[in-house]
Amino acid sequence: KMSDSSDSGKKEDVKDEVQLAKEIEEKCWEAFLAFDKDGTGQINSGEVKFVLEMMGIKITESEMFKMISEIDPNNSGNIMYSDFKNLILDREIQRLKGSDETELLDAFVAMGGEADGEGCVDARKLIDTIKSEFEMTIDIEKLIEEIDEDGSGEIEFDEFKALLQSD
């Protein structure tokens, strides 16, 4: 029995994401239906907040407005289920996979960057932190050299993100 689980390790991940998507979709549909009283497949943009709350998704007011503008670019005030579902699926799967921007941003800020993603991190400081505090043996100098496109010795947020997300 033990060998079975290790063989199917990779397939499990795929199934998990499919399973995850199904669960999110079910939650999404239930919450959407609660507000789609006349069964038209759309809700009022003002109800998005309540649908999200019902799904247990907590977002800021500005994140919500950004979300609504993505799924209702014409500002019609009507949100189609299909658009809503796709946005929620993408967002939740990203969040659950842990590639959440906020974690990277927190690390960026801890290293000296700005909370809005502006500013930069000193490459030397990053190298020292990775080598001394985390005692990692990766060739961080080489990675930084590849990532620091302008050779400034300063790592901008997009470079920082690329560095931390590279395999």
mmCIF file of C-alpha atoms in Angstrom:
data_model
loop_
_atom_site.group_PDB
_atom_site.id
_atom_site.type_symbol
_atom_site.label_atom_id
_atom_site.label_comp_id
_atom_site.label_asym_id
_atom_site.label_seq_id
_atom_site.Cartn_x
_atom_site.Cartn_y
_atom_site.Cartn_z
ATOM 1 C CA LYS A 1 0.000 0.000 0.000
ATOM 2 C CA MET A 2 2.797 2.455 0.810
ATOM 3 C CA SER A 3 4.234 2.424 -2.718
ATOM 4 C CA ASP A 4 0.838 3.267 -4.264
ATOM 5 C CA SER A 5 0.694 6.698 -2.686
ATOM 6 C CA SER A 6 4.163 7.741 -3.809
ATOM 7 C CA ASP A 7 3.542 6.662 -7.415
ATOM 8 C CA SER A 8 0.369 8.680 -7.783
ATOM 9 C CA GLY A 9 1.846 11.812 -6.181
ATOM 10 C CA LYS A 10 1.785 13.840 -9.369
ATOM 11 C CA LYS A 11 -1.679 12.744 -10.459
ATOM 12 C CA GLU A 12 -3.029 13.723 -7.030
ATOM 13 C CA ASP A 13 -2.074 17.376 -7.554
ATOM 14 C CA VAL A 14 -3.986 17.531 -10.819
ATOM 15 C CA LYS A 15 -7.045 15.858 -9.322
ATOM 16 C CA ASP A 16 -6.854 18.208 -6.362
ATOM 17 C CA GLU A 17 -7.029 21.258 -8.586
ATOM 18 C CA VAL A 18 -9.966 19.820 -10.548
ATOM 19 C CA GLN A 19 -11.661 18.863 -7.281
ATOM 20 C CA LEU A 20 -10.858 22.285 -5.870
ATOM 21 C CA ALA A 21 -12.344 24.000 -8.920
ATOM 22 C CA LYS A 22 -15.498 21.906 -8.570
ATOM 23 C CA GLU A 23 -15.898 22.807 -4.900
ATOM 24 C CA ILE A 24 -15.304 26.503 -5.574
ATOM 25 C CA GLU A 25 -17.754 26.394 -8.475
ATOM 26 C CA GLU A 26 -20.445 24.770 -6.314
ATOM 27 C CA LYS A 27 -19.976 27.370 -3.578
ATOM 28 C CA CYS A 28 -19.988 30.088 -6.206
ATOM 29 C CA TRP A 29 -23.203 28.831 -7.837
ATOM 30 C CA GLU A 30 -25.048 28.468 -4.522
ATOM 31 C CA ALA A 31 -24.107 31.961 -3.409
ATOM 32 C CA PHE A 32 -24.889 33.439 -6.827
ATOM 33 C CA LEU A 33 -28.298 31.750 -6.957
ATOM 34 C CA ALA A 34 -29.207 33.200 -3.583
ATOM 35 C CA PHE A 35 -29.066 36.658 -5.176
ATOM 36 C CA ASP A 36 -30.169 35.764 -8.715
ATOM 37 C CA LYS A 37 -33.809 35.771 -7.608
ATOM 38 C CA ASP A 38 -35.326 35.726 -11.101
ATOM 39 C CA GLY A 39 -32.936 33.071 -12.461
ATOM 40 C CA THR A 40 -31.489 35.225 -15.254
ATOM 41 C CA GLY A 41 -27.889 34.126 -14.659
ATOM 42 C CA GLN A 42 -26.923 37.616 -13.589
ATOM 43 C CA ILE A 43 -26.888 39.728 -10.475
ATOM 44 C CA ASN A 44 -26.641 43.413 -9.745
ATOM 45 C CA SER A 45 -23.052 44.617 -9.267
ATOM 46 C CA GLY A 46 -24.059 45.864 -5.814
ATOM 47 C CA GLU A 47 -24.723 42.272 -4.775
ATOM 48 C CA VAL A 48 -21.214 41.016 -5.573
ATOM 49 C CA LYS A 49 -20.078 41.913 -2.064
ATOM 50 C CA PHE A 50 -22.815 39.760 -0.504
ATOM 51 C CA VAL A 51 -22.154 36.815 -2.818
ATOM 52 C CA LEU A 52 -18.468 36.949 -1.861
ATOM 53 C CA GLU A 53 -19.322 37.178 1.842
ATOM 54 C CA MET A 54 -21.644 34.213 1.511
ATOM 55 C CA MET A 55 -18.762 32.283 -0.070
ATOM 56 C CA GLY A 56 -16.512 33.278 2.822
ATOM 57 C CA ILE A 57 -14.264 35.400 0.610
ATOM 58 C CA LYS A 58 -13.012 38.505 2.342
ATOM 59 C CA ILE A 59 -11.767 41.321 0.145
ATOM 60 C CA THR A 60 -11.295 45.024 0.577
ATOM 61 C CA GLU A 61 -13.644 47.568 -0.914
ATOM 62 C CA SER A 62 -11.053 48.567 -3.517
ATOM 63 C CA GLU A 63 -10.390 44.925 -4.475
ATOM 64 C CA MET A 64 -14.118 44.482 -4.931
ATOM 65 C CA PHE A 65 -14.410 47.535 -7.204
ATOM 66 C CA LYS A 66 -11.450 46.282 -9.223
ATOM 67 C CA MET A 67 -13.125 42.876 -9.495
ATOM 68 C CA ILE A 68 -16.427 44.414 -10.628
ATOM 69 C CA SER A 69 -14.678 46.556 -13.233
ATOM 70 C CA GLU A 70 -13.015 43.398 -14.604
ATOM 71 C CA ILE A 71 -16.293 41.490 -14.952
ATOM 72 C CA ASP A 72 -18.461 44.478 -15.903
ATOM 73 C CA PRO A 73 -16.178 46.619 -18.085
ATOM 74 C CA ASN A 74 -19.152 48.460 -19.661
ATOM 75 C CA ASN A 75 -20.384 49.382 -16.194
ATOM 76 C CA SER A 76 -23.849 48.006 -16.999
ATOM 77 C CA GLY A 77 -24.475 47.120 -13.367
ATOM 78 C CA ASN A 78 -25.176 43.501 -14.324
ATOM 79 C CA ILE A 79 -22.760 40.720 -13.472
ATOM 80 C CA MET A 80 -23.050 37.515 -15.517
ATOM 81 C CA TYR A 81 -22.547 34.251 -13.625
ATOM 82 C CA SER A 82 -20.020 32.915 -16.158
ATOM 83 C CA ASP A 83 -17.772 35.992 -15.812
ATOM 84 C CA PHE A 84 -18.099 35.988 -12.036
ATOM 85 C CA LYS A 85 -17.359 32.264 -11.767
ATOM 86 C CA ASN A 86 -14.237 32.446 -13.954
ATOM 87 C CA LEU A 87 -12.831 35.334 -11.956
ATOM 88 C CA ILE A 88 -13.538 33.618 -8.630
ATOM 89 C CA LEU A 89 -12.068 30.310 -9.834
ATOM 90 C CA ASP A 90 -8.835 31.973 -10.963
ATOM 91 C CA ARG A 91 -8.581 34.025 -7.804
ATOM 92 C CA GLU A 92 -9.328 31.231 -5.352
ATOM 93 C CA ILE A 93 -7.105 28.632 -7.033
ATOM 94 C CA GLN A 94 -4.232 31.132 -7.046
ATOM 95 C CA ARG A 95 -4.875 31.916 -3.396
ATOM 96 C CA LEU A 96 -5.108 28.293 -2.338
ATOM 97 C CA LYS A 97 -1.979 27.369 -4.267
ATOM 98 C CA GLY A 98 -0.182 29.936 -2.153
ATOM 99 C CA SER A 99 1.184 31.997 -5.019
ATOM 100 C CA ASP A 100 -0.539 34.872 -3.377
ATOM 101 C CA GLU A 101 0.939 38.211 -4.246
ATOM 102 C CA THR A 102 0.451 39.498 -0.700
ATOM 103 C CA GLU A 103 2.944 36.993 0.752
ATOM 104 C CA LEU A 104 5.540 38.030 -1.810
ATOM 105 C CA LEU A 105 4.772 41.675 -1.180
ATOM 106 C CA ASP A 106 5.182 41.172 2.576
ATOM 107 C CA ALA A 107 8.589 39.610 1.990
ATOM 108 C CA PHE A 108 9.501 42.454 -0.397
ATOM 109 C CA VAL A 109 8.534 45.043 2.220
ATOM 110 C CA ALA A 110 10.416 43.161 4.952
ATOM 111 C CA MET A 111 13.523 43.424 2.778
ATOM 112 C CA GLY A 112 13.096 47.177 2.289
ATOM 113 C CA GLY A 113 10.634 47.575 -0.607
ATOM 114 C CA GLU A 114 7.470 49.664 -0.482
ATOM 115 C CA ALA A 115 4.030 48.247 0.422
ATOM 116 C CA ASP A 116 2.584 49.325 -2.938
ATOM 117 C CA GLY A 117 5.226 47.327 -4.819
ATOM 118 C CA GLU A 118 7.331 50.418 -5.515
ATOM 119 C CA GLY A 119 10.889 50.878 -4.380
ATOM 120 C CA CYS A 120 13.450 48.129 -4.416
ATOM 121 C CA VAL A 121 15.469 45.715 -2.344
ATOM 122 C CA ASP A 122 19.233 45.933 -2.108
ATOM 123 C CA ALA A 123 20.733 42.882 -3.836
ATOM 124 C CA ARG A 124 23.535 42.589 -1.227
ATOM 125 C CA LYS A 125 21.022 42.585 1.618
ATOM 126 C CA LEU A 126 18.998 39.903 -0.169
ATOM 127 C CA ILE A 127 22.096 37.756 -0.715
ATOM 128 C CA ASP A 128 23.153 38.119 2.941
ATOM 129 C CA THR A 129 19.661 37.279 4.202
ATOM 130 C CA ILE A 130 19.351 34.186 2.051
ATOM 131 C CA LYS A 131 22.824 32.933 2.958
ATOM 132 C CA SER A 132 23.021 33.795 6.655
ATOM 133 C CA GLU A 133 19.460 33.820 7.944
ATOM 134 C CA PHE A 134 18.005 31.082 5.763
ATOM 135 C CA GLU A 135 21.304 29.229 5.286
ATOM 136 C CA MET A 136 20.265 28.302 1.753
ATOM 137 C CA THR A 137 22.900 26.888 -0.542
ATOM 138 C CA ILE A 138 21.405 28.139 -3.808
ATOM 139 C CA ASP A 139 23.624 30.253 -6.040
ATOM 140 C CA ILE A 140 21.760 33.423 -5.157
ATOM 141 C CA GLU A 141 24.356 35.679 -6.810
ATOM 142 C CA LYS A 142 23.817 33.912 -10.128
ATOM 143 C CA LEU A 143 20.033 34.114 -9.769
ATOM 144 C CA ILE A 144 20.154 37.809 -8.925
ATOM 145 C CA GLU A 145 22.482 38.449 -11.848
ATOM 146 C CA GLU A 146 19.896 36.845 -14.158
ATOM 147 C CA ILE A 147 16.963 38.663 -12.567
ATOM 148 C CA ASP A 148 18.504 42.125 -12.101
ATOM 149 C CA GLU A 149 18.087 43.033 -15.770
ATOM 150 C CA ASP A 150 19.352 46.590 -15.476
ATOM 151 C CA GLY A 151 22.330 45.509 -13.333
ATOM 152 C CA SER A 152 21.486 48.200 -10.778
ATOM 153 C CA GLY A 153 22.056 46.006 -7.734
ATOM 154 C CA GLU A 154 18.521 46.951 -6.780
ATOM 155 C CA ILE A 155 15.747 44.404 -7.087
ATOM 156 C CA GLU A 156 12.371 45.850 -8.099
ATOM 157 C CA PHE A 157 9.170 44.009 -7.100
ATOM 158 C CA ASP A 158 8.700 42.262 -10.468
ATOM 159 C CA GLU A 159 12.303 41.051 -10.323
ATOM 160 C CA PHE A 160 11.845 40.010 -6.684
ATOM 161 C CA LYS A 161 8.713 38.082 -7.605
ATOM 162 C CA ALA A 162 10.463 36.353 -10.506
ATOM 163 C CA LEU A 163 13.336 35.433 -8.197
ATOM 164 C CA LEU A 164 11.098 33.867 -5.558
ATOM 165 C CA GLN A 165 8.805 32.110 -8.000
ATOM 166 C CA SER A 166 11.561 30.560 -10.114
ATOM 167 C CA ASP A 167 12.016 26.848 -9.582
#
